[in-house]
Amino acid sequence: MAAFTAFVLLATIAQAQNSVPEFRNYPVAGKFTGKNAPLQLGRKDRMFRTRLKEAARQKPNFAGHYILTTWGCGMECLMGAVIDARTGKVYRIPFTLCCWGDEGSETFVPVEFRLDSKLIIFSGVRDEKQGAEGKHFYTFENNRFVPISSVSKALP
């Protein structure tokens, strides 16, 4: 009986470790409905001020009170930031994302996020590092992107 219990426990742990994060598992407490705070650009943000100013006028679309925005940085390359609608502060995504073109679907989205969740999924290659292609799961907590896990894409 003890062996069976140990087997079930180990199987449960293995399943939890191999499960793919889902938006519903990372809920946020509420949604911001007030007026957006004025944008606060840091020195490194000024290069992208037009895109950030445009995004800061939008309603929150991520993790309750943030505005997630991305822009191109080359062929099949994205970079972006999260703007806190309450404070106006900008938090840059800490890497570029590229090389998802062979996904083959017009509905493919390289960055997935929801207003009611702090989970964000990046699909592609981070910082153009070969061998890092896949889905990369993060949460946005305490104004930082916190890695959860990655699922590598098998190369042909």
JSON list of C-alpha atoms in Angstrom, two decimals:
[
{"chain": "A", "resi": 1, "resn": "MET", "atom": "CA", "xyz": [0.00, 0.00, 0.00]},
{"chain": "A", "resi": 2, "resn": "ALA", "atom": "CA", "xyz": [2.86, 2.41, 0.83]},
{"chain": "A", "resi": 3, "resn": "ALA", "atom": "CA", "xyz": [4.44, 1.75, -2.58]},
{"chain": "A", "resi": 4, "resn": "PHE", "atom": "CA", "xyz": [1.16, 2.59, -4.31]},
{"chain": "A", "resi": 5, "resn": "THR", "atom": "CA", "xyz": [0.80, 5.82, -2.31]},
{"chain": "A", "resi": 6, "resn": "ALA", "atom": "CA", "xyz": [4.39, 6.80, -3.16]},
{"chain": "A", "resi": 7, "resn": "PHE", "atom": "CA", "xyz": [3.74, 6.09, -6.85]},
{"chain": "A", "resi": 8, "resn": "VAL", "atom": "CA", "xyz": [0.60, 8.25, -6.87]},
{"chain": "A", "resi": 9, "resn": "LEU", "atom": "CA", "xyz": [2.44, 11.06, -5.09]},
{"chain": "A", "resi": 10, "resn": "LEU", "atom": "CA", "xyz": [5.36, 10.96, -7.54]},
{"chain": "A", "resi": 11, "resn": "ALA", "atom": "CA", "xyz": [3.00, 10.84, -10.53]},
{"chain": "A", "resi": 12, "resn": "THR", "atom": "CA", "xyz": [1.10, 13.86, -9.21]},
{"chain": "A", "resi": 13, "resn": "ILE", "atom": "CA", "xyz": [4.32, 15.83, -8.70]},
{"chain": "A", "resi": 14, "resn": "ALA", "atom": "CA", "xyz": [5.58, 14.92, -12.18]},
{"chain": "A", "resi": 15, "resn": "GLN", "atom": "CA", "xyz": [2.28, 15.96, -13.75]},
{"chain": "A", "resi": 16, "resn": "ALA", "atom": "CA", "xyz": [2.33, 19.32, -11.91]},
{"chain": "A", "resi": 17, "resn": "GLN", "atom": "CA", "xyz": [5.90, 19.99, -13.04]},
{"chain": "A", "resi": 18, "resn": "ASN", "atom": "CA", "xyz": [5.09, 19.16, -16.66]},
{"chain": "A", "resi": 19, "resn": "SER", "atom": "CA", "xyz": [1.81, 21.06, -16.85]},
{"chain": "A", "resi": 20, "resn": "VAL", "atom": "CA", "xyz": [1.65, 24.08, -19.08]},
{"chain": "A", "resi": 21, "resn": "PRO", "atom": "CA", "xyz": [0.75, 27.32, -17.26]},
{"chain": "A", "resi": 22, "resn": "GLU", "atom": "CA", "xyz": [-2.74, 28.63, -18.00]},
{"chain": "A", "resi": 23, "resn": "PHE", "atom": "CA", "xyz": [-4.14, 32.16, -17.71]},
{"chain": "A", "resi": 24, "resn": "ARG", "atom": "CA", "xyz": [-6.81, 31.05, -15.23]},
{"chain": "A", "resi": 25, "resn": "ASN", "atom": "CA", "xyz": [-4.11, 29.89, -12.81]},
{"chain": "A", "resi": 26, "resn": "TYR", "atom": "CA", "xyz": [-2.65, 33.41, -12.48]},
{"chain": "A", "resi": 27, "resn": "PRO", "atom": "CA", "xyz": [-5.64, 35.68, -11.75]},
{"chain": "A", "resi": 28, "resn": "VAL", "atom": "CA", "xyz": [-5.48, 39.32, -10.73]},
{"chain": "A", "resi": 29, "resn": "ALA", "atom": "CA", "xyz": [-7.60, 40.86, -7.99]},
{"chain": "A", "resi": 30, "resn": "GLY", "atom": "CA", "xyz": [-9.31, 43.61, -9.97]},
{"chain": "A", "resi": 31, "resn": "LYS", "atom": "CA", "xyz": [-9.35, 45.79, -13.04]},
{"chain": "A", "resi": 32, "resn": "PHE", "atom": "CA", "xyz": [-8.33, 49.45, -13.14]},
{"chain": "A", "resi": 33, "resn": "THR", "atom": "CA", "xyz": [-11.08, 51.71, -14.50]},
{"chain": "A", "resi": 34, "resn": "GLY", "atom": "CA", "xyz": [-9.75, 55.15, -13.55]},
{"chain": "A", "resi": 35, "resn": "LYS", "atom": "CA", "xyz": [-7.95, 57.72, -15.62]},
{"chain": "A", "resi": 36, "resn": "ASN", "atom": "CA", "xyz": [-4.46, 56.70, -16.76]},
{"chain": "A", "resi": 37, "resn": "ALA", "atom": "CA", "xyz": [-1.59, 58.43, -14.99]},
{"chain": "A", "resi": 38, "resn": "PRO", "atom": "CA", "xyz": [0.79, 60.60, -17.06]},
{"chain": "A", "resi": 39, "resn": "LEU", "atom": "CA", "xyz": [3.50, 58.57, -18.77]},
{"chain": "A", "resi": 40, "resn": "GLN", "atom": "CA", "xyz": [6.87, 58.54, -16.97]},
{"chain": "A", "resi": 41, "resn": "LEU", "atom": "CA", "xyz": [9.65, 57.87, -19.43]},
{"chain": "A", "resi": 42, "resn": "GLY", "atom": "CA", "xyz": [13.09, 56.79, -18.29]},
{"chain": "A", "resi": 43, "resn": "ARG", "atom": "CA", "xyz": [16.23, 57.63, -20.23]},
{"chain": "A", "resi": 44, "resn": "LYS", "atom": "CA", "xyz": [16.20, 54.29, -22.09]},
{"chain": "A", "resi": 45, "resn": "ASP", "atom": "CA", "xyz": [12.51, 54.68, -22.95]},
{"chain": "A", "resi": 46, "resn": "ARG", "atom": "CA", "xyz": [12.88, 57.97, -24.83]},
{"chain": "A", "resi": 47, "resn": "MET", "atom": "CA", "xyz": [13.95, 56.23, -28.03]},
{"chain": "A", "resi": 48, "resn": "PHE", "atom": "CA", "xyz": [10.46, 54.66, -28.16]},
{"chain": "A", "resi": 49, "resn": "ARG", "atom": "CA", "xyz": [8.49, 57.60, -26.77]},
{"chain": "A", "resi": 50, "resn": "THR", "atom": "CA", "xyz": [6.08, 57.88, -29.72]},
{"chain": "A", "resi": 51, "resn": "ARG", "atom": "CA", "xyz": [4.99, 54.25, -29.40]},
{"chain": "A", "resi": 52, "resn": "LEU", "atom": "CA", "xyz": [4.84, 54.45, -25.61]},
{"chain": "A", "resi": 53, "resn": "LYS", "atom": "CA", "xyz": [2.83, 57.69, -25.61]},
{"chain": "A", "resi": 54, "resn": "GLU", "atom": "CA", "xyz": [0.36, 56.17, -28.04]},
{"chain": "A", "resi": 55, "resn": "ALA", "atom": "CA", "xyz": [-0.01, 53.04, -25.90]},
{"chain": "A", "resi": 56, "resn": "ALA", "atom": "CA", "xyz": [-0.36, 55.04, -22.66]},
{"chain": "A", "resi": 57, "resn": "ARG", "atom": "CA", "xyz": [-3.62, 56.52, -23.99]},
{"chain": "A", "resi": 58, "resn": "GLN", "atom": "CA", "xyz": [-5.17, 53.04, -24.24]},
{"chain": "A", "resi": 59, "resn": "LYS", "atom": "CA", "xyz": [-7.14, 51.24, -21.55]},
{"chain": "A", "resi": 60, "resn": "PRO", "atom": "CA", "xyz": [-5.37, 48.52, -19.55]},
{"chain": "A", "resi": 61, "resn": "ASN", "atom": "CA", "xyz": [-5.19, 45.20, -21.38]},
{"chain": "A", "resi": 62, "resn": "PHE", "atom": "CA", "xyz": [-2.94, 43.14, -19.10]},
{"chain": "A", "resi": 63, "resn": "ALA", "atom": "CA", "xyz": [-2.85, 42.02, -15.46]},
{"chain": "A", "resi": 64, "resn": "GLY", "atom": "CA", "xyz": [-5.61, 44.32, -14.24]},
{"chain": "A", "resi": 65, "resn": "HIS", "atom": "CA", "xyz": [-3.97, 47.75, -14.52]},
{"chain": "A", "resi": 66, "resn": "TYR", "atom": "CA", "xyz": [-1.21, 47.50, -17.11]},
{"chain": "A", "resi": 67, "resn": "ILE", "atom": "CA", "xyz": [-1.01, 48.32, -20.78]},
{"chain": "A", "resi": 68, "resn": "LEU", "atom": "CA", "xyz": [1.14, 45.86, -22.69]},
{"chain": "A", "resi": 69, "resn": "THR", "atom": "CA", "xyz": [2.46, 47.13, -26.00]},
{"chain": "A", "resi": 70, "resn": "THR", "atom": "CA", "xyz": [4.88, 45.78, -28.58]},
{"chain": "A", "resi": 71, "resn": "TRP", "atom": "CA", "xyz": [6.56, 47.19, -31.66]},
{"chain": "A", "resi": 72, "resn": "GLY", "atom": "CA", "xyz": [8.76, 45.86, -34.41]},
{"chain": "A", "resi": 73, "resn": "CYS", "atom": "CA", "xyz": [12.55, 45.80, -34.18]},
{"chain": "A", "resi": 74, "resn": "GLY", "atom": "CA", "xyz": [13.24, 44.18, -37.54]},
{"chain": "A", "resi": 75, "resn": "MET", "atom": "CA", "xyz": [11.94, 41.37, -39.70]},
{"chain": "A", "resi": 76, "resn": "GLU", "atom": "CA", "xyz": [9.90, 39.04, -37.47]},
{"chain": "A", "resi": 77, "resn": "CYS", "atom": "CA", "xyz": [11.25, 40.78, -34.36]},
{"chain": "A", "resi": 78, "resn": "LEU", "atom": "CA", "xyz": [9.35, 42.38, -31.49]},
{"chain": "A", "resi": 79, "resn": "MET", "atom": "CA", "xyz": [10.24, 44.33, -28.41]},
{"chain": "A", "resi": 80, "resn": "GLY", "atom": "CA", "xyz": [7.89, 45.98, -26.01]},
{"chain": "A", "resi": 81, "resn": "ALA", "atom": "CA", "xyz": [6.95, 47.28, -22.62]},
{"chain": "A", "resi": 82, "resn": "VAL", "atom": "CA", "xyz": [4.33, 47.26, -19.91]},
{"chain": "A", "resi": 83, "resn": "ILE", "atom": "CA", "xyz": [2.94, 50.61, -18.74]},
{"chain": "A", "resi": 84, "resn": "ASP", "atom": "CA", "xyz": [1.34, 50.86, -15.32]},
{"chain": "A", "resi": 85, "resn": "ALA", "atom": "CA", "xyz": [-1.90, 52.80, -15.89]},
{"chain": "A", "resi": 86, "resn": "ARG", "atom": "CA", "xyz": [-1.98, 53.80, -12.19]},
{"chain": "A", "resi": 87, "resn": "THR", "atom": "CA", "xyz": [1.53, 55.29, -12.04]},
{"chain": "A", "resi": 88, "resn": "GLY", "atom": "CA", "xyz": [2.58, 55.88, -15.66]},
{"chain": "A", "resi": 89, "resn": "LYS", "atom": "CA", "xyz": [5.83, 53.95, -15.12]},
{"chain": "A", "resi": 90, "resn": "VAL", "atom": "CA", "xyz": [7.27, 51.91, -17.97]},
{"chain": "A", "resi": 91, "resn": "TYR", "atom": "CA", "xyz": [8.73, 48.41, -17.58]},
{"chain": "A", "resi": 92, "resn": "ARG", "atom": "CA", "xyz": [10.48, 47.10, -20.68]},
{"chain": "A", "resi": 93, "resn": "ILE", "atom": "CA", "xyz": [10.22, 43.48, -21.75]},
{"chain": "A", "resi": 94, "resn": "PRO", "atom": "CA", "xyz": [13.76, 42.26, -20.95]},
{"chain": "A", "resi": 95, "resn": "PHE", "atom": "CA", "xyz": [14.43, 40.65, -24.34]},
{"chain": "A", "resi": 96, "resn": "THR", "atom": "CA", "xyz": [13.50, 40.82, -27.99]},
{"chain": "A", "resi": 97, "resn": "LEU", "atom": "CA", "xyz": [11.36, 38.11, -29.50]},
{"chain": "A", "resi": 98, "resn": "CYS", "atom": "CA", "xyz": [11.87, 36.83, -33.01]},
{"chain": "A", "resi": 99, "resn": "CYS", "atom": "CA", "xyz": [11.78, 34.02, -35.50]},
{"chain": "A", "resi": 100, "resn": "TRP", "atom": "CA", "xyz": [8.24, 32.70, -35.28]},
{"chain": "A", "resi": 101, "resn": "GLY", "atom": "CA", "xyz": [7.46, 32.95, -39.02]},
{"chain": "A", "resi": 102, "resn": "ASP", "atom": "CA", "xyz": [7.33, 29.23, -39.68]},
{"chain": "A", "resi": 103, "resn": "GLU", "atom": "CA", "xyz": [4.35, 28.83, -37.36]},
{"chain": "A", "resi": 104, "resn": "GLY", "atom": "CA", "xyz": [2.29, 28.98, -40.56]},
{"chain": "A", "resi": 105, "resn": "SER", "atom": "CA", "xyz": [-0.91, 30.44, -39.17]},
{"chain": "A", "resi": 106, "resn": "GLU", "atom": "CA", "xyz": [-2.33, 33.90, -39.75]},
{"chain": "A", "resi": 107, "resn": "THR", "atom": "CA", "xyz": [-3.89, 33.71, -36.29]},
{"chain": "A", "resi": 108, "resn": "PHE", "atom": "CA", "xyz": [-0.55, 33.02, -34.57]},
{"chain": "A", "resi": 109, "resn": "VAL", "atom": "CA", "xyz": [0.27, 35.62, -31.89]},
{"chain": "A", "resi": 110, "resn": "PRO", "atom": "CA", "xyz": [3.86, 35.83, -30.57]},
{"chain": "A", "resi": 111, "resn": "VAL", "atom": "CA", "xyz": [2.78, 37.50, -27.30]},
{"chain": "A", "resi": 112, "resn": "GLU", "atom": "CA", "xyz": [-0.33, 36.25, -25.48]},
{"chain": "A", "resi": 113, "resn": "PHE", "atom": "CA", "xyz": [-1.81, 37.99, -22.44]},
{"chain": "A", "resi": 114, "resn": "ARG", "atom": "CA", "xyz": [-5.13, 38.80, -20.78]},
{"chain": "A", "resi": 115, "resn": "LEU", "atom": "CA", "xyz": [-6.54, 41.65, -18.73]},
{"chain": "A", "resi": 116, "resn": "ASP", "atom": "CA", "xyz": [-7.62, 39.28, -15.94]},
{"chain": "A", "resi": 117, "resn": "SER", "atom": "CA", "xyz": [-4.31, 37.40, -15.63]},
{"chain": "A", "resi": 118, "resn": "LYS", "atom": "CA", "xyz": [-0.67, 38.17, -14.78]},
{"chain": "A", "resi": 119, "resn": "LEU", "atom": "CA", "xyz": [0.55, 35.34, -17.04]},
{"chain": "A", "resi": 120, "resn": "ILE", "atom": "CA", "xyz": [2.23, 36.29, -20.31]},
{"chain": "A", "resi": 121, "resn": "ILE", "atom": "CA", "xyz": [3.34, 33.85, -22.99]},
{"chain": "A", "resi": 122, "resn": "PHE", "atom": "CA", "xyz": [6.13, 34.70, -25.42]},
{"chain": "A", "resi": 123, "resn": "SER", "atom": "CA", "xyz": [6.46, 32.42, -28.47]},
{"chain": "A", "resi": 124, "resn": "GLY", "atom": "CA", "xyz": [9.60, 32.42, -30.57]},
{"chain": "A", "resi": 125, "resn": "VAL", "atom": "CA", "xyz": [13.27, 32.99, -29.85]},
{"chain": "A", "resi": 126, "resn": "ARG", "atom": "CA", "xyz": [14.35, 35.33, -27.04]},
{"chain": "A", "resi": 127, "resn": "ASP", "atom": "CA", "xyz": [17.20, 37.71, -27.93]},
{"chain": "A", "resi": 128, "resn": "GLU", "atom": "CA", "xyz": [17.84, 35.82, -31.18]},
{"chain": "A", "resi": 129, "resn": "LYS", "atom": "CA", "xyz": [19.69, 33.06, -29.29]},
{"chain": "A", "resi": 130, "resn": "GLN", "atom": "CA", "xyz": [19.77, 29.92, -31.36]},
{"chain": "A", "resi": 131, "resn": "GLY", "atom": "CA", "xyz": [18.28, 26.91, -29.61]},
{"chain": "A", "resi": 132, "resn": "ALA", "atom": "CA", "xyz": [15.95, 29.02, -27.45]},
{"chain": "A", "resi": 133, "resn": "GLU", "atom": "CA", "xyz": [12.89, 28.66, -29.67]},
{"chain": "A", "resi": 134, "resn": "GLY", "atom": "CA", "xyz": [9.63, 27.77, -27.99]},
{"chain": "A", "resi": 135, "resn": "LYS", "atom": "CA", "xyz": [6.92, 29.07, -25.69]},
{"chain": "A", "resi": 136, "resn": "HIS", "atom": "CA", "xyz": [8.21, 31.01, -22.71]},
{"chain": "A", "resi": 137, "resn": "PHE", "atom": "CA", "xyz": [5.87, 31.50, -19.74]},
{"chain": "A", "resi": 138, "resn": "TYR", "atom": "CA", "xyz": [6.27, 34.47, -17.40]},
{"chain": "A", "resi": 139, "resn": "THR", "atom": "CA", "xyz": [4.28, 36.30, -14.79]},
{"chain": "A", "resi": 140, "resn": "PHE", "atom": "CA", "xyz": [4.50, 40.02, -14.23]},
{"chain": "A", "resi": 141, "resn": "GLU", "atom": "CA", "xyz": [4.88, 40.52, -10.48]},
{"chain": "A", "resi": 142, "resn": "ASN", "atom": "CA", "xyz": [6.26, 43.43, -8.46]},
{"chain": "A", "resi": 143, "resn": "ASN", "atom": "CA", "xyz": [6.97, 45.24, -11.75]},
{"chain": "A", "resi": 144, "resn": "ARG", "atom": "CA", "xyz": [9.22, 42.44, -13.03]},
{"chain": "A", "resi": 145, "resn": "PHE", "atom": "CA", "xyz": [8.92, 39.68, -15.59]},
{"chain": "A", "resi": 146, "resn": "VAL", "atom": "CA", "xyz": [9.33, 36.46, -13.62]},
{"chain": "A", "resi": 147, "resn": "PRO", "atom": "CA", "xyz": [10.08, 33.30, -15.65]},
{"chain": "A", "resi": 148, "resn": "ILE", "atom": "CA", "xyz": [7.93, 30.27, -14.89]},
{"chain": "A", "resi": 149, "resn": "SER", "atom": "CA", "xyz": [8.94, 27.75, -17.55]},
{"chain": "A", "resi": 150, "resn": "SER", "atom": "CA", "xyz": [9.68, 27.21, -21.22]},
{"chain": "A", "resi": 151, "resn": "VAL", "atom": "CA", "xyz": [8.55, 24.58, -23.64]},
{"chain": "A", "resi": 152, "resn": "SER", "atom": "CA", "xyz": [11.13, 24.14, -26.37]},
{"chain": "A", "resi": 153, "resn": "LYS", "atom": "CA", "xyz": [10.03, 23.65, -29.92]},
{"chain": "A", "resi": 154, "resn": "ALA", "atom": "CA", "xyz": [11.48, 20.57, -31.54]},
{"chain": "A", "resi": 155, "resn": "LEU", "atom": "CA", "xyz": [13.64, 21.51, -34.49]},
{"chain": "A", "resi": 156, "resn": "PRO", "atom": "CA", "xyz": [13.15, 19.55, -37.76]}
]
